[in-house]
mmCIF file of C-alpha atoms in Angstrom:
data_model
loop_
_atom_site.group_PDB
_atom_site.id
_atom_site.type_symbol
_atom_site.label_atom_id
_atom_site.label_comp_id
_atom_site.label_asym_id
_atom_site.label_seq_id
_atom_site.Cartn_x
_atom_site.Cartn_y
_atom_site.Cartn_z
ATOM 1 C CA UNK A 5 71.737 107.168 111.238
ATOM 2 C CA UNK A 6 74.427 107.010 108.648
ATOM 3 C CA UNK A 7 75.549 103.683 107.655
ATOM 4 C CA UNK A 8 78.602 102.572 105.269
ATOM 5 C CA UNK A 9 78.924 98.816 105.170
ATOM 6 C CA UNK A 10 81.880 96.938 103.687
ATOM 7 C CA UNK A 11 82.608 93.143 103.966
ATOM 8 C CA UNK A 12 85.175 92.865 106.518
ATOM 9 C CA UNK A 13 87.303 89.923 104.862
ATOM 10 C CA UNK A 14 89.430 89.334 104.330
ATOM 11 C CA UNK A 15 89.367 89.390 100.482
ATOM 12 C CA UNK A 16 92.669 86.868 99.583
ATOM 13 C CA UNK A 17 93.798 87.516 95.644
ATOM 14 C CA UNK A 18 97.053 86.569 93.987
ATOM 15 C CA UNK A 19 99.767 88.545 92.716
ATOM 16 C CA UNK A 20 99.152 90.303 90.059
ATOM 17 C CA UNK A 21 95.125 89.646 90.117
ATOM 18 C CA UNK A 22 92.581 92.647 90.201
ATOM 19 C CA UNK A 23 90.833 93.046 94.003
ATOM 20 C CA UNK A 24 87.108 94.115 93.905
ATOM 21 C CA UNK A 25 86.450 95.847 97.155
ATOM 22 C CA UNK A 26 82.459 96.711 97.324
ATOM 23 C CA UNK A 27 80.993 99.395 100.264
ATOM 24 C CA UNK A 28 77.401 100.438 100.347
ATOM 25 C CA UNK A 29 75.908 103.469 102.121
ATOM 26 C CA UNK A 30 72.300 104.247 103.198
ATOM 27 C CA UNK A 31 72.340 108.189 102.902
ATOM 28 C CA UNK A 32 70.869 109.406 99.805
ATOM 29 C CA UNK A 33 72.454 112.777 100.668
ATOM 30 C CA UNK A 34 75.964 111.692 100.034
ATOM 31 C CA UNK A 35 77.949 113.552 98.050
ATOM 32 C CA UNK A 36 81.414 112.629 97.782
ATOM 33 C CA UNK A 37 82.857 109.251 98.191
ATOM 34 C CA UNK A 38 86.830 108.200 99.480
ATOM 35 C CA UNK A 39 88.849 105.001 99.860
ATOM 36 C CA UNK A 40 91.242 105.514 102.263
ATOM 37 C CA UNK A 41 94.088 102.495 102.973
ATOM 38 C CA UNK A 42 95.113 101.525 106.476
ATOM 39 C CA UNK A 43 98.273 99.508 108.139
ATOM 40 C CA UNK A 44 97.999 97.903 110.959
ATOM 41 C CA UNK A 45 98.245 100.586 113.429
ATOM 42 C CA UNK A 46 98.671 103.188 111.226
ATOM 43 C CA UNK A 47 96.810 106.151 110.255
ATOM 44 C CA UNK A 48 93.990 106.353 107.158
ATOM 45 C CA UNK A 49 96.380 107.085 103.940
ATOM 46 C CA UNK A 50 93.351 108.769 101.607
ATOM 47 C CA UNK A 51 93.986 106.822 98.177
ATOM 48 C CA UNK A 52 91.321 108.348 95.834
ATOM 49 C CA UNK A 53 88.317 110.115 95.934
ATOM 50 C CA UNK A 54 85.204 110.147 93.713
ATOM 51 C CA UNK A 55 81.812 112.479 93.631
ATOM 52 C CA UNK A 56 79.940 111.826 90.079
ATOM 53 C CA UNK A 57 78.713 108.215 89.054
ATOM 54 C CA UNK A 58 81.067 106.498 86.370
ATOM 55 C CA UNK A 59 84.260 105.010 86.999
ATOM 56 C CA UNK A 60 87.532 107.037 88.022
ATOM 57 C CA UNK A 61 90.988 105.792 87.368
ATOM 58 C CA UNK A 62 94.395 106.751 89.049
ATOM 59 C CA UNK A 63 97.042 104.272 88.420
ATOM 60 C CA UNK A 64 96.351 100.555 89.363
ATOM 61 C CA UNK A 65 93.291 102.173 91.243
ATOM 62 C CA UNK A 66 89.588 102.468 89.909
ATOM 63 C CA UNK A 67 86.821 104.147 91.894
ATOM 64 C CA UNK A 68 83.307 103.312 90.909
ATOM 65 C CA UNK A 69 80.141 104.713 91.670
ATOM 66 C CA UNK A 70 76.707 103.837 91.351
ATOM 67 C CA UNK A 71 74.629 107.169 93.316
ATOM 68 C CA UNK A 72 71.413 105.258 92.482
ATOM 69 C CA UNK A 73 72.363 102.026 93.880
ATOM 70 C CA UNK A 74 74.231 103.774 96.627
ATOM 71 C CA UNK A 75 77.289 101.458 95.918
ATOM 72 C CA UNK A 76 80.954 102.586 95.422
ATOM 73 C CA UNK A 77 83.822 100.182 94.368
ATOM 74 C CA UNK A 78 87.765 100.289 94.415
ATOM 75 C CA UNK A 79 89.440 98.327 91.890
ATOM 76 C CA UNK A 80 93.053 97.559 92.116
ATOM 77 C CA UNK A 81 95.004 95.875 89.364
ATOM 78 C CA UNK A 82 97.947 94.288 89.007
ATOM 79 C CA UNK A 83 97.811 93.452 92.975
ATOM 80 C CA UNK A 84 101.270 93.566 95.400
ATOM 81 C CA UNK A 85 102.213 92.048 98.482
ATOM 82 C CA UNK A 86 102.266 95.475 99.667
ATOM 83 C CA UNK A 87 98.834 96.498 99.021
ATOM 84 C CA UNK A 88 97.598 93.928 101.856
ATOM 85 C CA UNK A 89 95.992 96.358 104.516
ATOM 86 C CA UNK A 90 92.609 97.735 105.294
ATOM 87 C CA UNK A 91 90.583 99.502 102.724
ATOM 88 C CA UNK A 92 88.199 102.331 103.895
ATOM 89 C CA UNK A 93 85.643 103.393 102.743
ATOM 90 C CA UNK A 94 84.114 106.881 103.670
ATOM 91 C CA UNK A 95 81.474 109.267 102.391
ATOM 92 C CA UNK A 96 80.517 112.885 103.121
ATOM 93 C CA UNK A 97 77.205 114.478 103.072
ATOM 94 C CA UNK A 98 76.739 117.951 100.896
ATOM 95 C CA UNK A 99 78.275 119.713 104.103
ATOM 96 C CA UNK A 100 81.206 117.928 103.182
ATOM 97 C CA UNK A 101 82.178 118.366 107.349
ATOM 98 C CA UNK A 102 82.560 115.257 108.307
ATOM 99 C CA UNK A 103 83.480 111.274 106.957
ATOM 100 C CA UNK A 104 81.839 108.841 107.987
ATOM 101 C CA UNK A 105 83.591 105.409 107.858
ATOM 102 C CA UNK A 106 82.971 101.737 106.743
ATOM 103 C CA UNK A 107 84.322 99.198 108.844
ATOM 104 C CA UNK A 108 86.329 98.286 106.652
ATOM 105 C CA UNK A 109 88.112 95.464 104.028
ATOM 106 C CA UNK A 110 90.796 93.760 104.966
ATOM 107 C CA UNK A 111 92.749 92.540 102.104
ATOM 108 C CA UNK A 112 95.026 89.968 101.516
ATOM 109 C CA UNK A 113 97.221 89.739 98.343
ATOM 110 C CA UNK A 114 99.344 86.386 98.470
ATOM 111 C CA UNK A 115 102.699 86.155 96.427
ATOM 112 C CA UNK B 20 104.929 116.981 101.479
ATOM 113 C CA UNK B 21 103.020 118.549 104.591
ATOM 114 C CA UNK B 22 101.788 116.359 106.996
ATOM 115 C CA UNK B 23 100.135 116.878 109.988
ATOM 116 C CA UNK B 24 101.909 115.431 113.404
ATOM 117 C CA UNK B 25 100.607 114.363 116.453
ATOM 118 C CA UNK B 26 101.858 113.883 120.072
ATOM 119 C CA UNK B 27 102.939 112.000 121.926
ATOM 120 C CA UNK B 28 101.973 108.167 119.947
ATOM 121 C CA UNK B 29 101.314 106.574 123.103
ATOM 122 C CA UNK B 30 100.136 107.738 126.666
ATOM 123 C CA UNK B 31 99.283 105.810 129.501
ATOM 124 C CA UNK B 32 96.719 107.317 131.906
ATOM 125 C CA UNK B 33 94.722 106.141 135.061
ATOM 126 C CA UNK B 34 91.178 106.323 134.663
ATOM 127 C CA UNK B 35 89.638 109.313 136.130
ATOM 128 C CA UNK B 36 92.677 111.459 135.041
ATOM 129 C CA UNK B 37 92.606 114.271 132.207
ATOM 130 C CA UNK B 38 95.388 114.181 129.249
ATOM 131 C CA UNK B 39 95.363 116.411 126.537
ATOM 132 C CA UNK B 40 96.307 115.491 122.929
ATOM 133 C CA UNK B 41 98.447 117.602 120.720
ATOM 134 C CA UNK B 42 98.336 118.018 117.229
ATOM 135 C CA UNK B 43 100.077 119.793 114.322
ATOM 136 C CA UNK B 44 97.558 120.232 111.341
ATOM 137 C CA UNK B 45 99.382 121.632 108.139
ATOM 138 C CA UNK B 46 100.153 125.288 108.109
ATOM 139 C CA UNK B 47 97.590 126.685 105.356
ATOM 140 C CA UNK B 48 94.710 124.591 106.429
ATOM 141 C CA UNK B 49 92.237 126.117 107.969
ATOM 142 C CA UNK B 50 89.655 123.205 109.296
ATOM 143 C CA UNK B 51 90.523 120.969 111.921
ATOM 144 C CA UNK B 52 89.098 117.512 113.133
ATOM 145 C CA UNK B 53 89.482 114.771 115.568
ATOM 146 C CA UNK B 54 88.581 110.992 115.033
ATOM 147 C CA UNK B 55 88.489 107.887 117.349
ATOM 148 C CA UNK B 56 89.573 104.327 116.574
ATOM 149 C CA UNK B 57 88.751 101.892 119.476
ATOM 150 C CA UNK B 58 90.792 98.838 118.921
ATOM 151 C CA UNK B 59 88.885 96.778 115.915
ATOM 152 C CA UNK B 60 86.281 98.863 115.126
ATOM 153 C CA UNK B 61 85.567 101.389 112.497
ATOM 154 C CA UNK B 62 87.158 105.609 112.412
ATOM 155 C CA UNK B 63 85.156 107.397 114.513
ATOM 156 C CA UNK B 64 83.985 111.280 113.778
ATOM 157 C CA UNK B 65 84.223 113.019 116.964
ATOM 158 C CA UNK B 66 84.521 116.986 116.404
ATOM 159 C CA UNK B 67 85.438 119.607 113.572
ATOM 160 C CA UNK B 68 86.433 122.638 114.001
ATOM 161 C CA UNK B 69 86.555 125.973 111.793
ATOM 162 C CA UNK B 70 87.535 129.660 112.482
ATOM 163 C CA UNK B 71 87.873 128.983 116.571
ATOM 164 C CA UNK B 72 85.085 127.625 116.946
ATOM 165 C CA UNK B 73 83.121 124.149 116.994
ATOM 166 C CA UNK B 74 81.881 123.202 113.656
ATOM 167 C CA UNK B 75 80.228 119.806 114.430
ATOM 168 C CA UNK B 76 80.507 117.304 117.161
ATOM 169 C CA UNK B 77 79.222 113.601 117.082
ATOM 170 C CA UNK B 78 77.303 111.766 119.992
ATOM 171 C CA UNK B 79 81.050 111.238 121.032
ATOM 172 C CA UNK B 80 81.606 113.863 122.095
ATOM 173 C CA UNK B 81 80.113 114.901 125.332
ATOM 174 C CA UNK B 82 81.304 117.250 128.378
ATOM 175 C CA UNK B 83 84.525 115.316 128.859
ATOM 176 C CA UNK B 84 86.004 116.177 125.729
ATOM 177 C CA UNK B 85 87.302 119.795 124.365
ATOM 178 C CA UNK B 86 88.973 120.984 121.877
ATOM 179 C CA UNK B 87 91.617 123.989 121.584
ATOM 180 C CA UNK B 88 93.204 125.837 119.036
ATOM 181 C CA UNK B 89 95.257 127.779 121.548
ATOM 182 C CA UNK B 90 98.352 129.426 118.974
ATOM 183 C CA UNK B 91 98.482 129.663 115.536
ATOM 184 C CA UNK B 92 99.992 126.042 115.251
ATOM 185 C CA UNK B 93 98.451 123.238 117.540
ATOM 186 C CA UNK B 94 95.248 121.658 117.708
ATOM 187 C CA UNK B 95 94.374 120.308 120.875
ATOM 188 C CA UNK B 96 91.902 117.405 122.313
ATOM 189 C CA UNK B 97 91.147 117.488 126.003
ATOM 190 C CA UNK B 98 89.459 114.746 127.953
ATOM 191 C CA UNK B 99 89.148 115.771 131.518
ATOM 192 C CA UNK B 100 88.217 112.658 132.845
ATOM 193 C CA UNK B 101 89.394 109.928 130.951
ATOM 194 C CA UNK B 102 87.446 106.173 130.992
ATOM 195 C CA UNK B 103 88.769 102.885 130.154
ATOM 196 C CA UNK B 104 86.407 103.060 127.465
ATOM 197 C CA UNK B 105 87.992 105.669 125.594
ATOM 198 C CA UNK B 106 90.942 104.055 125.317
ATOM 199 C CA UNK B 107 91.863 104.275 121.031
ATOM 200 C CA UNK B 108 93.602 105.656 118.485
ATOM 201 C CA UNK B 109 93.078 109.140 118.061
ATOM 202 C CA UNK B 110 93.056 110.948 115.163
ATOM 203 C CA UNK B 111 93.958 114.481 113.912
ATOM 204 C CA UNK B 112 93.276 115.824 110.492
ATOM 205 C CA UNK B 113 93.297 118.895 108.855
ATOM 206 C CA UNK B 114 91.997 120.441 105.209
ATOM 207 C CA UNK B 115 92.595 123.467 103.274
ATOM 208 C CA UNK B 116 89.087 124.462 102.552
ATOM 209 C CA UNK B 117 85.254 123.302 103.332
ATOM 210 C CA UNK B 118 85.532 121.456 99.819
ATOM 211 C CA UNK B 119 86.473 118.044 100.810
ATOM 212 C CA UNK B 120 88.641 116.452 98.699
ATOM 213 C CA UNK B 121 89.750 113.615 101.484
ATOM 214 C CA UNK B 122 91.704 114.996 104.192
ATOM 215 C CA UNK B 123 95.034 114.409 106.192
ATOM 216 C CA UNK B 124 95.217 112.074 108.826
ATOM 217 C CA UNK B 125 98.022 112.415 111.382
ATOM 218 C CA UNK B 126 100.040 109.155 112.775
ATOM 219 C CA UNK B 127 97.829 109.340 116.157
ATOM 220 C CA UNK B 128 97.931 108.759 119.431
ATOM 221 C CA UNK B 129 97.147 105.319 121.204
ATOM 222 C CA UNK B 130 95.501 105.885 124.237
ATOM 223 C CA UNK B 131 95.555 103.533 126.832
ATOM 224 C CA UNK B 132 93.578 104.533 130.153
ATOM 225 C CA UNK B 133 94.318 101.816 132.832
#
């Protein structure tokens, strides 16, 4: 059974701080990892995606990934209002068919 | 930009009834999927779907559910006899080719089966 964990929350930061959001998988076989940013009662919006360890930046974002402590990270700086929402995180296996979802982040960023 | 749009964004159904969920993927993509979201709880892989025919299918998705590609355009997610358990959000999404690079999601469709 695949598992992603993520610490629900929710993860309160300031404006203008840098959120740490952590997510943890237990297949080995994983081969490409994606944050993915949900409203309330809205849809996944995919936000980045990563597949070789290191860090990978786009923006205020930051993907991290450690393969061999089967850990990947989203970093956002400079934090808004309107980032508060539900981070996702999701992995694939080498089929690359389907995502399997954490449960998910909820994120707070206070003005 | 493309997106991929689903109908309706709410039904209401008794339980024991069938309804049939619509979906729009983007025009040049060619592999299809469907995910749950049951009210709190985590996105849900339930089918995918390549070339007319089932790719993969979760636990999920047993006898009640199919899935249609019936023109060129929609995507379609049949459950034939619906439970109050599956009420959620469902999920469309659609990519270009097998390489994922983090697909589409559609708005969805709430589900409520009463």
């Amino acid at each position: 059974q695949k598992e992603v964990e993520q610490n629900s929350g929710p993860l309160s930061v300031p404006e203008g701080a840098i959120a740490s959001l952590n997510c943890t998988y237990s297949d080995r076989g994983s081969q490409s990892f994606f944050w993915y940013r949900q409203y309330s009662g809205k849809s996944p919006e995919l936000i980045m995606f990563i597949y070789s360890n290191g860090d990978k930046e786009d923006g205020r974002f930051t993907a991290q990934l450690n393969k061999a402590s089967q850990y990947v990270s989203l970093l956002i700086r400079d934090s808004q209002p309107s980032d508060s929402a539900t981070y996702l995180c999701a992995v694939t296996d080498n089929a690359g068919n389907m995502l399997t979802f954490g449960g998910g982040t909820r994120l707070m960023v206070k003005p | 930009e493309p997106e991929v749009t689903q109908t309706p964004s709410h039904q209401v159904t008794q339980m024991g009834q069938e309804v049939i969920l619509r979906c729009v993927p983007i025009s040049n993509h060619l592999y299809f999927y469907w995910y749950r979201q049951i009210l709190g709880q985590k996105v849900e892989f339930l089918v995918s779907f390549y070339n007319n025919e089932i790719s993969e299918k979760s636990e999920i998705f047993d006898d009640q559910f199919s899935v249609e590609r019936p023109d060129g355009s929609n995507f379609t997610l049949k459950i034939r006899s619906t439970k109050l358990e599956d009420s959620a959000m469902y999920f469309c999404a659609s990519n270009r080719d097998r390489q994922n690079y983090g697909y589409t999601f559609g708005s969805g469709t709430r589900l409520t089966v009463v």
